[in-house]
Short mmCIF file of C-alpha atoms and ligand atoms in Angstrom, two decimals:
data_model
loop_
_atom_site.label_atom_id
_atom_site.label_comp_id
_atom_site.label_asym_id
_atom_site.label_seq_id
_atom_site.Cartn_x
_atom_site.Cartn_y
_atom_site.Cartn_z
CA UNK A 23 21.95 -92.82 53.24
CA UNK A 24 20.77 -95.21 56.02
CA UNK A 25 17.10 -94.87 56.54
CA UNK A 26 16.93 -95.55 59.88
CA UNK A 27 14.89 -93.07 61.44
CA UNK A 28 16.37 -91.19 64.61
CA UNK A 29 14.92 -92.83 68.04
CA UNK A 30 13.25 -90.14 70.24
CA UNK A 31 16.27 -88.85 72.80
CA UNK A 32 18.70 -91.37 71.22
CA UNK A 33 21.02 -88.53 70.40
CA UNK A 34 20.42 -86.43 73.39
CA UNK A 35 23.71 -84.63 73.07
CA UNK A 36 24.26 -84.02 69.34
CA UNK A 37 22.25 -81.96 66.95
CA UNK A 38 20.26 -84.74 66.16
CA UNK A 39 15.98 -83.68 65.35
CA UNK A 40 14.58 -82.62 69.04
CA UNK A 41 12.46 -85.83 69.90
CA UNK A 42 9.74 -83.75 68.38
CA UNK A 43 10.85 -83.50 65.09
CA UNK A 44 10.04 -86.79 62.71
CA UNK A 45 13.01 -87.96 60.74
CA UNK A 46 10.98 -87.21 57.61
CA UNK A 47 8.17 -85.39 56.71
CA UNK A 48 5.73 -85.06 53.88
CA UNK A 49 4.18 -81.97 52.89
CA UNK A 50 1.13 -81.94 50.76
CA UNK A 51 1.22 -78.94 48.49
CA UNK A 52 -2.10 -77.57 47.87
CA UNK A 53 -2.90 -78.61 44.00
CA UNK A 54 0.83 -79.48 43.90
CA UNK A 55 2.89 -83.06 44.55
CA UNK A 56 3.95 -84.42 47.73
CA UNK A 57 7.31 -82.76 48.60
CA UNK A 58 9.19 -85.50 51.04
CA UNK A 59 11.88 -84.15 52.87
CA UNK A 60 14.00 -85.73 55.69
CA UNK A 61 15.58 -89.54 55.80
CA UNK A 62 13.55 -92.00 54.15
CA UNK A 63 14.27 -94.29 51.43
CA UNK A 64 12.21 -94.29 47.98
CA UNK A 65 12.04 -98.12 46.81
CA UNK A 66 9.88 -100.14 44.19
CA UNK A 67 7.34 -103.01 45.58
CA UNK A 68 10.52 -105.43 46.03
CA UNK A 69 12.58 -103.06 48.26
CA UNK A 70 14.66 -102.05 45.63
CA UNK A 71 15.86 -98.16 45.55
CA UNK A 72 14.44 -96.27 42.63
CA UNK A 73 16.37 -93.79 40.90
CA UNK A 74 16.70 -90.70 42.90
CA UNK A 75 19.20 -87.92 42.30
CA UNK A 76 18.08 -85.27 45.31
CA UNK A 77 17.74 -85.03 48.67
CA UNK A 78 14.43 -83.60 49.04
CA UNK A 79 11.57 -85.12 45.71
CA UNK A 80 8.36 -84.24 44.88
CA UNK A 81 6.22 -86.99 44.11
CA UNK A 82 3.14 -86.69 41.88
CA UNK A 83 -0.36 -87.53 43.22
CA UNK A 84 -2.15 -85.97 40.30
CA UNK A 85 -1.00 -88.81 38.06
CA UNK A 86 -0.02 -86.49 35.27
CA UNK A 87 3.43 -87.06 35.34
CA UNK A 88 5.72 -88.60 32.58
CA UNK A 89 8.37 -88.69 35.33
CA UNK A 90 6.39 -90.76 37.50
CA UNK A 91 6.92 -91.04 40.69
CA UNK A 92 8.28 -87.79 40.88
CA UNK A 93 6.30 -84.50 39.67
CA UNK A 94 6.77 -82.80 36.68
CA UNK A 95 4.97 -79.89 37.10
CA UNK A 96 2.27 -81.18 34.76
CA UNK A 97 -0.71 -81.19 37.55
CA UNK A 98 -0.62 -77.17 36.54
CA UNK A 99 -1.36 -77.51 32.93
CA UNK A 100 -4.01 -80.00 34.16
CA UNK A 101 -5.57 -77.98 36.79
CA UNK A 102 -5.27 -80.63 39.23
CA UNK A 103 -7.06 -79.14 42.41
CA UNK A 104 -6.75 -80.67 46.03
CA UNK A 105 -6.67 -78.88 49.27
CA UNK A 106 -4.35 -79.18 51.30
CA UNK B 26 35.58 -64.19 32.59
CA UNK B 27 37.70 -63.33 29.36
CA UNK B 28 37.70 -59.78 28.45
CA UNK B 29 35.04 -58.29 25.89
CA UNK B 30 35.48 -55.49 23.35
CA UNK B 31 33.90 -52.48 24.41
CA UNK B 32 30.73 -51.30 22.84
CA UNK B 33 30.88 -46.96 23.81
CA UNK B 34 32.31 -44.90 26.07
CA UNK B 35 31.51 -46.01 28.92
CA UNK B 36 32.11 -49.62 28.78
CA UNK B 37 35.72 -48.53 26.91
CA UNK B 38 36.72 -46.18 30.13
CA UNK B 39 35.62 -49.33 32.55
CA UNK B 40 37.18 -51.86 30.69
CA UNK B 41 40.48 -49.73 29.90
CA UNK B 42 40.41 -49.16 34.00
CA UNK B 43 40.34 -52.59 35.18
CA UNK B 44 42.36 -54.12 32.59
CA UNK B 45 44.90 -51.27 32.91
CA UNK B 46 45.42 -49.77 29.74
CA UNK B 47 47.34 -46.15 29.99
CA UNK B 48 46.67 -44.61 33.59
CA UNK B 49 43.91 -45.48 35.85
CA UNK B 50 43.74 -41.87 37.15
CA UNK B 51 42.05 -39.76 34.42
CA UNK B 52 39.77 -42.49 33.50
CA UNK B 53 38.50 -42.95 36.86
CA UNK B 54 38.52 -38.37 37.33
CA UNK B 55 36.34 -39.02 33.45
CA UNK B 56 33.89 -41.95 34.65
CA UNK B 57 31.09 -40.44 36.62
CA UNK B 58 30.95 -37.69 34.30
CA UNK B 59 30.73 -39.62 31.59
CA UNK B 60 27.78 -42.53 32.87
CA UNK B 61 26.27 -39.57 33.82
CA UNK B 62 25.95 -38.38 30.25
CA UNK B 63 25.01 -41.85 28.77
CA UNK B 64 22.92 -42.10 31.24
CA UNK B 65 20.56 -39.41 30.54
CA UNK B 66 20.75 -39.65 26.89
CA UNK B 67 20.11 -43.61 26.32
CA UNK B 68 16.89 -43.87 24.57
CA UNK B 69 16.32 -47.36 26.91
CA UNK B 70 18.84 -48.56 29.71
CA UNK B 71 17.90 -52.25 29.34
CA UNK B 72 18.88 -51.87 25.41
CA UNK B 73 21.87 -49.99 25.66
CA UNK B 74 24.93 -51.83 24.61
CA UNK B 75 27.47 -50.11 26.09
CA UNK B 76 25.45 -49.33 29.64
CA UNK B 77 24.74 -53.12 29.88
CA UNK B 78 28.20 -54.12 29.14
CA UNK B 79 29.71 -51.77 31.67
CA UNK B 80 27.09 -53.05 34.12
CA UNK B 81 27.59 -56.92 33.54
CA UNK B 82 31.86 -56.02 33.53
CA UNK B 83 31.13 -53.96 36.94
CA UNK B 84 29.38 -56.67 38.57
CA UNK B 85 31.47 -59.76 37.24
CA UNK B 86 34.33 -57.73 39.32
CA UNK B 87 31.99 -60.04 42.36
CA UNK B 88 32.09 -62.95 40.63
CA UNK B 89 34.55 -64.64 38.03
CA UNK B 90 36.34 -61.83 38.01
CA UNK B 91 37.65 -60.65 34.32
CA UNK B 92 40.73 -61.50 32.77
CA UNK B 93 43.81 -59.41 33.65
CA UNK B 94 41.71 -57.43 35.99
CA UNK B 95 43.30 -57.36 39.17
CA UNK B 96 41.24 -58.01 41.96
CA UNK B 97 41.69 -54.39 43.74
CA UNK B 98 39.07 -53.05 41.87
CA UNK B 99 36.45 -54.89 43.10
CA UNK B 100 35.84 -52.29 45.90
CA UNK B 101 37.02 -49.28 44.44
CA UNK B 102 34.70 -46.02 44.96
CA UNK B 103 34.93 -44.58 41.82
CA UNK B 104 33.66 -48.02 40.21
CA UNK B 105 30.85 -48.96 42.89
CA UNK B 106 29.58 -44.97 42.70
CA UNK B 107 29.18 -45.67 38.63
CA UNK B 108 27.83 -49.08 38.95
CA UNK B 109 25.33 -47.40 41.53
CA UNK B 110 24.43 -44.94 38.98
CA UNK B 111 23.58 -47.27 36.09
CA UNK B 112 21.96 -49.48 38.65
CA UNK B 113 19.34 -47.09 40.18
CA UNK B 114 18.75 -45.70 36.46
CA UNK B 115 17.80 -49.26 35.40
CA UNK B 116 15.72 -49.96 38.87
CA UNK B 117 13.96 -47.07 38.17
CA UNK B 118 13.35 -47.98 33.88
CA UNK B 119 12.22 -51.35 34.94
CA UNK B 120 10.13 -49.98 38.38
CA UNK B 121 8.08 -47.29 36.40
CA UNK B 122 7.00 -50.26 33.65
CA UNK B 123 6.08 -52.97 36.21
CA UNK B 124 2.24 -52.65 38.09
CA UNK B 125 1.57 -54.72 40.48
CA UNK B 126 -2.12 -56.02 41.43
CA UNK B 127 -3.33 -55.71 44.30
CA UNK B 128 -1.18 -57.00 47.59
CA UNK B 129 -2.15 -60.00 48.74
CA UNK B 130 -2.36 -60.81 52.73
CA UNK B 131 0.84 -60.73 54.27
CA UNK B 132 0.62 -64.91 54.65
CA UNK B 133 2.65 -67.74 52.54
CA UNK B 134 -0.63 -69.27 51.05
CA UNK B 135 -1.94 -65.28 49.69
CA UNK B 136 2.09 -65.06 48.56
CA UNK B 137 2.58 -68.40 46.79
CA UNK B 138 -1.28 -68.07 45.07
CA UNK B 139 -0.20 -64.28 43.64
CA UNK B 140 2.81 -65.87 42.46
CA UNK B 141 1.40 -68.83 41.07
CA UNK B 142 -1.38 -66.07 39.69
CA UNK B 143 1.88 -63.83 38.11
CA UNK B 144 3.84 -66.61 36.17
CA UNK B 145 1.06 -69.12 35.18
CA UNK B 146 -0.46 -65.60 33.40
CA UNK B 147 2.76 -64.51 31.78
CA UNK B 148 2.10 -63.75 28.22
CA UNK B 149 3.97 -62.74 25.29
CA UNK B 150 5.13 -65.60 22.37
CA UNK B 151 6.73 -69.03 23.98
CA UNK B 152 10.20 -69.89 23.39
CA UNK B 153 10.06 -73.45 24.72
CA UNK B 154 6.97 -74.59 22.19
CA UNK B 155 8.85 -72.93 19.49
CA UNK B 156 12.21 -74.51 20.46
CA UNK B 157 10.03 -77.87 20.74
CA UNK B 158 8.83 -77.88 17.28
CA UNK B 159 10.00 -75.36 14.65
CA UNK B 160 13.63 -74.38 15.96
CA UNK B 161 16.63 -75.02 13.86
CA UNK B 162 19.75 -76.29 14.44
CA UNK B 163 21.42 -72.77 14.22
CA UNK B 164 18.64 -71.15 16.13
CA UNK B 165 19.23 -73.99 19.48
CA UNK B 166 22.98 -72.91 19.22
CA UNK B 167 21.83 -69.25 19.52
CA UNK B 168 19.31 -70.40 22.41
CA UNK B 169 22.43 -72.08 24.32
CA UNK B 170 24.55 -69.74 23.71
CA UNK B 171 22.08 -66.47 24.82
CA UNK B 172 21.68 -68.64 28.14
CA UNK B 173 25.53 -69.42 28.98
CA UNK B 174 26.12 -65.86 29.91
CA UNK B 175 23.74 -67.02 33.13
CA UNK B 176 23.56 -70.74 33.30
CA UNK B 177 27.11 -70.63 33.38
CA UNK B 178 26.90 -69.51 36.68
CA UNK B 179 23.49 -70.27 37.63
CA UNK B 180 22.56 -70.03 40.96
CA UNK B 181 25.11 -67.64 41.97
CA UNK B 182 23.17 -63.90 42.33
CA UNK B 183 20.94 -65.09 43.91
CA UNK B 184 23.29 -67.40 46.84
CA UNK B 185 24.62 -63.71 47.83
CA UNK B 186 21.01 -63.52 49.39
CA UNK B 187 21.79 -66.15 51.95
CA UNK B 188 23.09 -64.15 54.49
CA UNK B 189 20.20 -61.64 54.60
CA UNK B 190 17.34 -63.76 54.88
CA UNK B 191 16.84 -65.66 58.48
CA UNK B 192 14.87 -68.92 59.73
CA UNK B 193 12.30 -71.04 57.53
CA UNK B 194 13.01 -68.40 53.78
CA UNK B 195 16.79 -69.34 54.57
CA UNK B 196 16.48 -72.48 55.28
CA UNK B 197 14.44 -72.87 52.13
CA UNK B 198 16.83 -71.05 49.46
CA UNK B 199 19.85 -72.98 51.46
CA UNK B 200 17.83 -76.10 50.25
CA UNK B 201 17.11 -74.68 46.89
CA UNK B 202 21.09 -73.42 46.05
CA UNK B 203 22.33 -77.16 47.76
CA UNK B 204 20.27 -78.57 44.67
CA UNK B 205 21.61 -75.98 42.09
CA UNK B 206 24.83 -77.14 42.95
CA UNK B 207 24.45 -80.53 43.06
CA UNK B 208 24.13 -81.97 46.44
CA UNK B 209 27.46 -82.42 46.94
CA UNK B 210 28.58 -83.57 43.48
CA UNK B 211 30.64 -81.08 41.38
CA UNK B 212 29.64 -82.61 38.27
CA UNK B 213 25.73 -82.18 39.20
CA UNK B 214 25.88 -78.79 39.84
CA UNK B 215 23.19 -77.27 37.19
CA UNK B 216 26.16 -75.13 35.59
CA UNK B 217 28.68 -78.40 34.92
CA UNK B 218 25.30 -79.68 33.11
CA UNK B 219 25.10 -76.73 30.85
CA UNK B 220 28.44 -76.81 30.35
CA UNK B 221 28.48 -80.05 28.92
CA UNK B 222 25.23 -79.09 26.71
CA UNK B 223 27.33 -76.67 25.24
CA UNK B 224 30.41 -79.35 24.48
CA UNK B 225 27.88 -81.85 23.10
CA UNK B 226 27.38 -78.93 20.46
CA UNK B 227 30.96 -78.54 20.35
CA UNK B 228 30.34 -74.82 21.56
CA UNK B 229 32.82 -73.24 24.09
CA UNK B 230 31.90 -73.54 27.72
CA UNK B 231 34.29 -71.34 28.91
CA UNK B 232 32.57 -68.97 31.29
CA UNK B 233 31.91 -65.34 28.84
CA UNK B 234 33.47 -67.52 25.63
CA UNK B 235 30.37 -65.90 23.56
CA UNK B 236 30.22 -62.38 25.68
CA UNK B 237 30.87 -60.19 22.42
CA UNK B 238 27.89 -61.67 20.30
CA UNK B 239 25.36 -61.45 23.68
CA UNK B 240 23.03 -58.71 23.04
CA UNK B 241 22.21 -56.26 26.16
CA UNK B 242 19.15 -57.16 26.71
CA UNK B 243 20.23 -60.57 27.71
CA UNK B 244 23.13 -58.37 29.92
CA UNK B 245 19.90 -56.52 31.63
CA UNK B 246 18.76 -59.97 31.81
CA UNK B 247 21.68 -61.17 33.99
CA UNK B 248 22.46 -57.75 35.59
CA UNK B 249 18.91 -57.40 37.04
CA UNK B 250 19.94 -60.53 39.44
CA UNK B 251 23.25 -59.03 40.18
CA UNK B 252 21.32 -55.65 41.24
CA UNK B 253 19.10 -57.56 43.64
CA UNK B 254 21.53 -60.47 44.98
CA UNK B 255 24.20 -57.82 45.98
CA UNK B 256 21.70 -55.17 47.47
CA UNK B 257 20.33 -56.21 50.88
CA UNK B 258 17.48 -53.43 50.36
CA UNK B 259 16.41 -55.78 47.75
CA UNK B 260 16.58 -59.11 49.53
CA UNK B 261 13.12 -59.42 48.76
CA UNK B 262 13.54 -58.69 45.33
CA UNK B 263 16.08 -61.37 44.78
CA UNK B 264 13.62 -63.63 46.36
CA UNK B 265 11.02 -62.71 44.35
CA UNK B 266 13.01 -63.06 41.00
CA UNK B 267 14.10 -67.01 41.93
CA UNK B 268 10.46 -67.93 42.97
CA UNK B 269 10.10 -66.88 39.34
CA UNK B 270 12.83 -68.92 37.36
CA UNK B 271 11.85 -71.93 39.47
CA UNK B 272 8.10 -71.33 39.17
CA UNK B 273 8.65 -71.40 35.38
CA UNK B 274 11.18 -73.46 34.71
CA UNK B 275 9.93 -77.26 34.96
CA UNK B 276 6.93 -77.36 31.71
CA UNK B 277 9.71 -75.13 29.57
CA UNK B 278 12.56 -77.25 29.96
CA UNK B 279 10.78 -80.51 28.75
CA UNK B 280 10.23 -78.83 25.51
CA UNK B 281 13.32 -77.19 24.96
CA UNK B 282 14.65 -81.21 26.19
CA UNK B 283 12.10 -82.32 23.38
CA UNK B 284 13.53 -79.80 20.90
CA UNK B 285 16.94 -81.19 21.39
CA UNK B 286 15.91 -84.29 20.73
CA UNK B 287 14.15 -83.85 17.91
CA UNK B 288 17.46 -82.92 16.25
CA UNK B 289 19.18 -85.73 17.50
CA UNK B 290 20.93 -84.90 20.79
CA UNK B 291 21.69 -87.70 22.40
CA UNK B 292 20.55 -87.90 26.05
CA UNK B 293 23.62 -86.62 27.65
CA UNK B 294 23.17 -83.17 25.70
CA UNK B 295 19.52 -82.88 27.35
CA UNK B 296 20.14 -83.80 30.92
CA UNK B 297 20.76 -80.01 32.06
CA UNK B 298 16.77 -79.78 30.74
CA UNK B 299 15.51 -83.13 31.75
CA UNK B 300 17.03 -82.36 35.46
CA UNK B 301 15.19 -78.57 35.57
CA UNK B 302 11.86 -80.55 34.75
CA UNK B 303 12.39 -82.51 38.02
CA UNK B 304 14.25 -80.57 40.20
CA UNK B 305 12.15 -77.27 39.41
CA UNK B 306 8.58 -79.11 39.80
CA UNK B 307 10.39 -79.40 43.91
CA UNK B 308 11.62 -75.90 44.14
CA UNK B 309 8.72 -73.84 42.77
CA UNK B 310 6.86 -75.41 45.82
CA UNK B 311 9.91 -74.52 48.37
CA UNK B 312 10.53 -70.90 46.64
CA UNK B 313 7.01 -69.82 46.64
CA UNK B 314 5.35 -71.30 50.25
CA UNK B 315 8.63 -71.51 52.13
CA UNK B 316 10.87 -69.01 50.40
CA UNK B 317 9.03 -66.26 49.45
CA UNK B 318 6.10 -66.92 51.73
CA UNK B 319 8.16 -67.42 54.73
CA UNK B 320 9.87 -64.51 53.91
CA UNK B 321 6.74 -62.40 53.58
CA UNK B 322 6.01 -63.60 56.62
CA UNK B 323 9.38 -62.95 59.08
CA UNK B 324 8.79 -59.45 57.05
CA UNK B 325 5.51 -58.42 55.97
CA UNK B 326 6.73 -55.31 54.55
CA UNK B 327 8.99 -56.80 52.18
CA UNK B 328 5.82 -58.29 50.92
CA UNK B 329 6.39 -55.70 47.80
CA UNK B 330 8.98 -56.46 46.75
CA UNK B 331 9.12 -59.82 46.81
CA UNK B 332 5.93 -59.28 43.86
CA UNK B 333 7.99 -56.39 42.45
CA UNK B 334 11.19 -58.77 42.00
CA UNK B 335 8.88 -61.56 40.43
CA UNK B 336 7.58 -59.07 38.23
CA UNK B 337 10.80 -57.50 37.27
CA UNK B 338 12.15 -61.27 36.64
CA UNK B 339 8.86 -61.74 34.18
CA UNK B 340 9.54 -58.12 32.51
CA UNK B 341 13.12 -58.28 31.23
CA UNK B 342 12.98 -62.00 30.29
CA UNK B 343 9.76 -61.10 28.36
CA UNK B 344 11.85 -58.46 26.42
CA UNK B 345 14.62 -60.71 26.00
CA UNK B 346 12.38 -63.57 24.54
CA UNK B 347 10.44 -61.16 22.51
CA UNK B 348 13.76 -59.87 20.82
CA UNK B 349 15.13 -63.25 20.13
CA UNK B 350 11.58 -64.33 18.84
CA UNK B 351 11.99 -61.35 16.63
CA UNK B 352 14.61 -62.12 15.06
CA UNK B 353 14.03 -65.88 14.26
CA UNK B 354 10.89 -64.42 12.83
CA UNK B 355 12.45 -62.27 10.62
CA UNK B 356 15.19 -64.83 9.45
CA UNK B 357 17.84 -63.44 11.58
CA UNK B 358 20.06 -64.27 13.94
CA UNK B 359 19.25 -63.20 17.50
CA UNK B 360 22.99 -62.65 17.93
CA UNK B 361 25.22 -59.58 17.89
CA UNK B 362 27.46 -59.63 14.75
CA UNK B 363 26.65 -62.92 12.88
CA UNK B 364 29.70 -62.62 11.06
CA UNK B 365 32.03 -63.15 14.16
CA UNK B 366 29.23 -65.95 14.50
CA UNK B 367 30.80 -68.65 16.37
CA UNK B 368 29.12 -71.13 14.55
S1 FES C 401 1.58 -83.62 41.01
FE1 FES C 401 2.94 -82.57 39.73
S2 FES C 401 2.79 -83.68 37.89
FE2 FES C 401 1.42 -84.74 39.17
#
């Protein structure tokens, strides 16, 4: 994966993202993780990639997780509430 | 698939059709007649042996196909007009048991919150705490080897739902199946990883390996997917049935992981649960908001049975736990036949 974003009208004539459309995006699930979808790269505090086996993660932000930084569906049994 | 042994009538006239043993002609002029009959007179389609069996051989005709089968019958009249039959009887057995609350609005938020409402309230006794602590050795065996007749091919009822969903619910159970089976890499796909669970236990993974000792409510189980992946009048059904599996899948499969270890399975044995609990904890969020929501909201009056197939999904796996449960209770096996017991 390269994790270089896609420059607005680079690409004008493939199916690269519409100049619109971020090369990533982060969705914050109501009482749930934040699902990151897109190109991006996840890395530790010295650049280094961290484990990651799919293309789209959630990552926890109810600090539940044994799976940290990814969500383990734990912020359920904890009734971890935010909105959005 | 290999071939099973029959368990009646009816599953004896399919099986002796496809399979070719004497003349196709008077079996197929006997069929209708005779699912018909069995039809009527089961005392409960989802725990009829022989129903369930014909179903689940009926179907796999789709899929794996069955051994020595040949592939003509897939589409044959006589055998889609009896798979019908057994297919509306058990719609209708599961439709007149399931209620639904009241309908939510016709948006993804109302959709994923009744869904998140449906599974989080799901009662009845919990496999994964009791595979976490008390399980046996004998009784995980039985566990993996009620799930191969699905996680074999997991994912795959459901993928024939592609084609009949459009924009942001497609694009969501596209992203969902891509992660079933494994981004790309054969050996990620969720079935390879149950397959190997199974060889770490030095069980068979050969797709239908343990067919003859699978009891039919674990068929129903299996053929309840089937009926909704391959009906587009359902599409919302099958939709409604995966937001289920992934919406309970991620808490369950760290203790059935935890159960495995406690025995001693090394760590290769318990990836196929240790990937669910991460993987699953991303799709319940895509299958409920953008999958089922999204569909609810290209077609608001599917918003029905999206709930109906989410409660149907929470129905027959409640039976199906509740019988294996049973039987562990009661010092049994959950399996059919524990003397052809394959371990
Ligand atoms: S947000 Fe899911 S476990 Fe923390």
């Amino acid at each position: 994966m390269s994790g270089i974003p896609v420059e607005a009208g680079a690409h004008a004539d493939d199916a690269a993202p519409s100049p619109k459309e971020a090369a990533a995006s982060i969705v914050a699930f109501p009482d749930g993780p934040l699902l990151v979808r897109g190109d991006f790269e996840l890395v530790d505090p010295e650049g280094a990639a961290l484990p990651r086996r799919r293309r789209t993660i959630a990552l926890c932000r109810c600090g539940a997780s044994a799976l940290k930084p990814y969500c383990d569906g734990t912020h359920k049994l904890i009734g971890f509430k935010a909105a959005p | 698939m290999k071939q099973p042994s029959a368990r009646g009538t009816v599953s004896e006239l399919v099986l002796g059709i496809i399979t070719g043993v004497g003349p196709a002609q008077p079996a197929l002029d006997g069929l209708p007649d005779a699912v018909d009959r069995a039809v009527v007179s089961t005392p409960d389609l989802l725990f009829d042996d022989d129903l369930q069996l014909a179903l689940f051989c009926l179907y796999e005709l789709h899929y794996s196909g069955i051994d020595g089968a040949s592939t003509d019958w897939e589409w044959n009249p006589t055998l889609i007009g009896a798979r019908g039959r057994i297919s509306a009887a058990m719609e209708a057995r599961i439709r007149q048991e399931v209620a639904l609350g009241e309908l939510p609005a016709a948006k993804s938020e109302a959709v994923a919150a009744e869904l998140f409402r449906m599974t989080g309230e799901a009662g009845g006794p919990s496999m994964s705490r009791f595979v976490a602590k008390e399980a046996t050795d004998q009784q995980l065996r039985e566990f993996l080897i009620n799930k191969s007749i699905y996680q074999l091919k997991e994912a795959d009822p459901h993928t024939f739902a592609i084609p009949r969903l459009t924009g942001r619910a497609k694009a969501a159970l596209v992203e969902i199946q891509a992660d079933e089976y494994g981004g790309g890499r054969p050996a990620r796909m969720h079935s390879a990883l149950f397959a190997k669970t199974l060889r770490e236990l030095d069980l068979d993974d050969t797709y239908g390996a343990y067919l003859d000792t699978t009891p039919a409510i674990t068929l129903a189980s299996s053929n309840l997917m089937s009926l909704f992946g391959l009906s587009r009048r359902l599409r919302g059904a099958a939709v409604g049935h995966l937001a289920v599996y992934e919406m309970t899948s991620s808490q369950p499969n760290r203790l059935y992981s935890r159960g495995f270890k406690r025995h001693g399975y090394s760590e290769e044995a318990r990836e196929y649960f240790d990937e669910h609990v991460e993987a699953d904890a991303v799709h319940e969020q895509i299958a409920s908001r953008d999958m089922a929501g999204g569909l609810v909201e290209s077609e608001p009056d599917l918003l029905e049975d999206v709930l109906f197939g989410a409660a149907a999904a929470l129905y027959v796996d409640g039976l199906m736990t509740v019988q294996v449960m049973d039987a562990w209770a009661g010092g049994r096996t959950s399996l059919l036949h524990s003397a052809a017991s394959p371990v």
